[in-house]
Short mmCIF file of C-alpha atoms in Angstrom, two decimals:
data_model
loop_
_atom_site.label_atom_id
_atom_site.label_comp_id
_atom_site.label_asym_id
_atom_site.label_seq_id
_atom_site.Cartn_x
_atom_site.Cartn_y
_atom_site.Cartn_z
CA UNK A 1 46.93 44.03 -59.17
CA UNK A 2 44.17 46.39 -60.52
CA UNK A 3 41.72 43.31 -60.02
CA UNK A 4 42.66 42.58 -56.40
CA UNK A 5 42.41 46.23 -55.64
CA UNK A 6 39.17 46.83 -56.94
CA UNK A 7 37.91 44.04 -54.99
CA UNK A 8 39.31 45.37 -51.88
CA UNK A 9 37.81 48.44 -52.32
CA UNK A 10 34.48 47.04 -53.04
CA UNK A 11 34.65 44.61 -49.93
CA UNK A 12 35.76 48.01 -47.83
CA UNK A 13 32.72 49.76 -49.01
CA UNK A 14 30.63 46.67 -48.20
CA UNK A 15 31.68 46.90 -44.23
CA UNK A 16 31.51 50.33 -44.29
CA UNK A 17 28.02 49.73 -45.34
CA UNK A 18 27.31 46.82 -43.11
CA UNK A 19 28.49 49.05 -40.19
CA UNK A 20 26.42 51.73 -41.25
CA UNK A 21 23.49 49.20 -40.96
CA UNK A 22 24.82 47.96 -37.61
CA UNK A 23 24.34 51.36 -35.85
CA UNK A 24 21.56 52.30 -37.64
CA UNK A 25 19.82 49.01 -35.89
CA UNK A 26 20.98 49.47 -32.81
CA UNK A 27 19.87 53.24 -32.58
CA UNK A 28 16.41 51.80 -33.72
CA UNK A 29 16.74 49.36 -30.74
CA UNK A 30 17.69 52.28 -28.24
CA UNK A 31 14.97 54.38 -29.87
CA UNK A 32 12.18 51.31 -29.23
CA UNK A 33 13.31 50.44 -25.45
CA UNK A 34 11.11 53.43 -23.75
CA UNK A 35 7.84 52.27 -25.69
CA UNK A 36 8.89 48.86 -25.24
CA UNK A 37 9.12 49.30 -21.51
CA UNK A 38 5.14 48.62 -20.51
CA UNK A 39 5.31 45.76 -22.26
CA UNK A 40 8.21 43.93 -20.11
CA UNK A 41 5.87 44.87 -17.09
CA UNK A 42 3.52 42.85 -18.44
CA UNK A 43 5.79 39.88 -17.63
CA UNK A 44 4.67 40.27 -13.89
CA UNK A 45 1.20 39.33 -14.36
CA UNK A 46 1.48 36.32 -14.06
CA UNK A 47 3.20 36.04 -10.95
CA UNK A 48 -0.37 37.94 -9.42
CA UNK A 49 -2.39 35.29 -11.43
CA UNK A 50 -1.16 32.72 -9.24
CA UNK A 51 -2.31 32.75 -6.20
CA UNK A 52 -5.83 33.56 -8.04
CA UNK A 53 -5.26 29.87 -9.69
CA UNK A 54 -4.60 28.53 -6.45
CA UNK A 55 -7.54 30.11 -4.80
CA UNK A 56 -9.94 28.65 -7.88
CA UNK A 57 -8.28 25.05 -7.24
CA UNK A 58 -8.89 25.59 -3.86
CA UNK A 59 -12.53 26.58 -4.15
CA UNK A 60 -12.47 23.83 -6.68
CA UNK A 61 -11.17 21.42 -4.05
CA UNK A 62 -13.44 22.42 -1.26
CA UNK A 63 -16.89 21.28 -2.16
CA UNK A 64 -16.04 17.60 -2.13
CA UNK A 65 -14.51 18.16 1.96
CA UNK A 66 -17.57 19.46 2.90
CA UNK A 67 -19.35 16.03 1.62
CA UNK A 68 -17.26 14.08 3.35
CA UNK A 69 -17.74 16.31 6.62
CA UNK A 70 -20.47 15.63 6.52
CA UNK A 71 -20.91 12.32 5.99
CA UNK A 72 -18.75 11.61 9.04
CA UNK A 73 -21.00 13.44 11.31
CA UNK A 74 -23.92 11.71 9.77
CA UNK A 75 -22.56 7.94 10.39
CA UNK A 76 -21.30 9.38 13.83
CA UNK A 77 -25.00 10.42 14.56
CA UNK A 78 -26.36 7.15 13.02
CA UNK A 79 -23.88 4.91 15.03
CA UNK A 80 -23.64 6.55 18.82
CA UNK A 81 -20.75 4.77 20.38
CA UNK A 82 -19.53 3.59 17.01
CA UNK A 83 -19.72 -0.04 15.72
CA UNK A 84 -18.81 -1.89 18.43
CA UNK A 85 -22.08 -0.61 20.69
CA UNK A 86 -24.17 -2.04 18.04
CA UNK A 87 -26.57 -4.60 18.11
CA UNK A 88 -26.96 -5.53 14.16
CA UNK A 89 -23.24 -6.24 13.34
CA UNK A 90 -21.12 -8.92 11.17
CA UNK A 91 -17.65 -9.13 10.20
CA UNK A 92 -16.91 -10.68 6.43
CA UNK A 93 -13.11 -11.43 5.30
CA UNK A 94 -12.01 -12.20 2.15
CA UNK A 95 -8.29 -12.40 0.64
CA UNK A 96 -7.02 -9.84 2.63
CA UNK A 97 -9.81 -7.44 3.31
CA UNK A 98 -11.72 -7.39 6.48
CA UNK A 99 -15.37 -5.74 6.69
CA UNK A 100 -17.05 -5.06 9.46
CA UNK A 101 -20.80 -4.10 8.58
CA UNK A 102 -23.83 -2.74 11.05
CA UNK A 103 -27.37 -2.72 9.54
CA UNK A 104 -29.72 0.14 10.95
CA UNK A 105 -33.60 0.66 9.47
CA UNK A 106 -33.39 3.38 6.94
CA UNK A 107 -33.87 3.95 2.98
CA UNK A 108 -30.98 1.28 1.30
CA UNK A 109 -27.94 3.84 1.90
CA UNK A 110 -24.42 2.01 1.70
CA UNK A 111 -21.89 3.86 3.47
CA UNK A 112 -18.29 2.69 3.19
CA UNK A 113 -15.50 4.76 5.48
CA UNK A 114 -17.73 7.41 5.86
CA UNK A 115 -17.99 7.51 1.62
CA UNK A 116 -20.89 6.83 -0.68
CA UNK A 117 -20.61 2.86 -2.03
CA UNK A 118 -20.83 3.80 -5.93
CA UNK A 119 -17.84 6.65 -5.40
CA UNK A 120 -15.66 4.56 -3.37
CA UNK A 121 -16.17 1.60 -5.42
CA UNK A 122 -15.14 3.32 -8.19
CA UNK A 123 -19.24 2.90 -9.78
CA UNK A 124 -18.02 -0.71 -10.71
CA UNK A 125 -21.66 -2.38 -11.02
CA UNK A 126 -19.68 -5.89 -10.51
CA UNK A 127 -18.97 -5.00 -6.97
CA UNK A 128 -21.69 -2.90 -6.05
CA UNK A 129 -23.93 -6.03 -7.15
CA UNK A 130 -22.15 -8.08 -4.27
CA UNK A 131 -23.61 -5.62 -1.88
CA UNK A 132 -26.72 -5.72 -3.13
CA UNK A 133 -27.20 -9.53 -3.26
CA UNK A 134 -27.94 -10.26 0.40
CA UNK A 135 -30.52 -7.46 0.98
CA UNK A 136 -32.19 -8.39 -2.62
CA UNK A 137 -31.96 -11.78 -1.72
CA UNK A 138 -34.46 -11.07 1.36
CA UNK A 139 -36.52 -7.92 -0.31
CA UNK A 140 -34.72 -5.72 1.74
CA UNK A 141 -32.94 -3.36 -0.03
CA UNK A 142 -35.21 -0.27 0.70
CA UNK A 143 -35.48 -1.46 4.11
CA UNK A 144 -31.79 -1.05 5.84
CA UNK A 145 -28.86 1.34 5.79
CA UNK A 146 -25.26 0.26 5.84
CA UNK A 147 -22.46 1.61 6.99
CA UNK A 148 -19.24 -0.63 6.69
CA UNK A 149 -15.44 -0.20 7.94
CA UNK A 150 -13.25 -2.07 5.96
CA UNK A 151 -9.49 -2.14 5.27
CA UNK A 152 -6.86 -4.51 3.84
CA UNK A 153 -6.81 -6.05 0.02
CA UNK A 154 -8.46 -4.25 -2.66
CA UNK A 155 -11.64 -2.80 -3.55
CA UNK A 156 -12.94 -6.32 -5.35
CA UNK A 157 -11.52 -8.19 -1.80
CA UNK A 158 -13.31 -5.47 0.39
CA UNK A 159 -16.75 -6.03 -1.89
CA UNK A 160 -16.67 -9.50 -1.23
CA UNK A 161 -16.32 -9.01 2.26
CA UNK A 162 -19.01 -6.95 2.96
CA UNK A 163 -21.48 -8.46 1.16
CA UNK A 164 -20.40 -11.69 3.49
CA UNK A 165 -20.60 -8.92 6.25
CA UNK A 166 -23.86 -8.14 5.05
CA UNK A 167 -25.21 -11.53 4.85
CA UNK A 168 -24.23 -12.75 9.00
CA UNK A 169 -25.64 -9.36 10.21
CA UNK A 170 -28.66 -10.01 8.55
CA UNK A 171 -29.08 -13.42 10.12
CA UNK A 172 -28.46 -10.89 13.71
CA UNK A 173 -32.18 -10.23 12.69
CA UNK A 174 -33.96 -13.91 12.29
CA UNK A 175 -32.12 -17.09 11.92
CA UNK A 176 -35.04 -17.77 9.47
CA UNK A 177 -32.62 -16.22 7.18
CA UNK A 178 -29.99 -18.52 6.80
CA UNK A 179 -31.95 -21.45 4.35
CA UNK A 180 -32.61 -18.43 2.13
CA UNK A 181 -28.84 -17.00 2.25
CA UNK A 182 -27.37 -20.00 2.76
CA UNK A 183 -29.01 -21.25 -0.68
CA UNK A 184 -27.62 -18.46 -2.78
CA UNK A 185 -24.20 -19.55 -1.22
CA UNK A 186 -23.96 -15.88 0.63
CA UNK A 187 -22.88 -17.45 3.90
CA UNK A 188 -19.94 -19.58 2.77
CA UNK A 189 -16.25 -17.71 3.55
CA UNK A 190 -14.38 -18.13 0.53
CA UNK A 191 -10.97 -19.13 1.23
CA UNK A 192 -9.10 -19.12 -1.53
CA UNK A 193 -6.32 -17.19 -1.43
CA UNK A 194 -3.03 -15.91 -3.39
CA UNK A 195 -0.87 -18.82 -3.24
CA UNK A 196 2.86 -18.11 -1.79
CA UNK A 197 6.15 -17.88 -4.14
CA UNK A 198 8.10 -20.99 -4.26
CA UNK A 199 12.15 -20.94 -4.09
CA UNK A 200 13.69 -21.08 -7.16
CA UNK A 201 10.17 -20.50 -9.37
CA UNK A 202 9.21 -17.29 -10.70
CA UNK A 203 5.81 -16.97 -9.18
CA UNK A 204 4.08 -19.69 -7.03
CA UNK A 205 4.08 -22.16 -10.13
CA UNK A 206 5.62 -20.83 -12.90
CA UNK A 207 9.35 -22.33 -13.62
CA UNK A 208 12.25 -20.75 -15.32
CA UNK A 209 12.67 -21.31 -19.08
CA UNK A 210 14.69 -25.10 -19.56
CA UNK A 211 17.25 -25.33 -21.31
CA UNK A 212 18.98 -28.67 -22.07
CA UNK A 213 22.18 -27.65 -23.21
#
């Protein structure tokens, strides 16, 4: 019994102690809230940093609008009545991508729906070489601007069709042209296309596993 007292008493004193601690802390809490009160005021900075973020991605955002702005009023001042009043035009297809191209005397630009070739072909030399074939073909590639509408397909469909574009508008200027074209195959419509899904197949060809058994 003198044991289990003992212990009692000793696990008493150790609360008592532990309680002692207890308040202690939490009058040190209480004591630290009023300096500690600027600093939760920090927390609203934030919330006035944002709208300066938004302004900087704005600003950020705003110098590429203006390029295209301008752009649009340039092919607008280039083209008066837009492409169908022209004189120098050709239409290229390919896949699923339809170009329509007019050819005006000017420095070699390439303008694509009112964009710069290289940034709306994504600066892929593969199809920004099937531009340039036709003109380099004929020496002209200083000689001519372009400015081409296209939709449909994808950018490799629309590239082909252009420089097929390219290719009858420049034969708008001198059927002398076409040997020269027409030898580096630039005047031929390619008509190969995606070929359709077949019932029961996977893809146009390609069969479900067999199994015998």
């Amino acid at each position: 019994m003198a044991i289990s007292l003992s212990s009692l008493t000793s696990s008493f004193s150790s609360l008592s102690f532990s309680s002692q601690i207890s308040s202690e802390s939490k009058s040190l809490y209480l004591a630290r809230t009023p300096n500690s009160a600027p600093k939760f005021k920090l927390a609203h900075k934030p919330t006035c940093l944002a709208p300066i973020a938004s302004a900087s991605g704005a600003a950020l955002a705003s110098p590429f609008e203006p390029e295209t702005a301008d752009l649009e009023k340039y092919v607008k001042s280039r083209l008066p009545g837009g492409f169908a009043a022209q004189t120098i035009i050709g239409t290229g297809r390919r896949k699923c991508a339809i170009a329509r191209v007019v050819l005006q005397e000017g420095s070699g630009k390439v303008i694509i729906n009112c964009r710069d070739a290289k940034d709306y072909l994504q600066g892929n030399p593969l199809w920004l070489q099937y531009i340039k074939v036709p003109l380099m073909t004929l020496g002209f590639e200083n000689s001519y601007d372009v400015f081409v509408k296209a939709h449909g397909g994808g950018l490799s469909g629309q590239a082909q069709a252009i420089s097929l574009g390219i290719a009858r508008a420049l034969l708008k200027l001198s059927e002398n042209y076409r040997s020269s074209l027409r030898k580096e195959g630039l005047l031929t419509r390619d008509a190969r296309v995606v070929e359709r899904k077949k019932v029961g197949l996977k893809k146009a060809r390609k069969a479900p596993q067999f199994s015998k058994r």
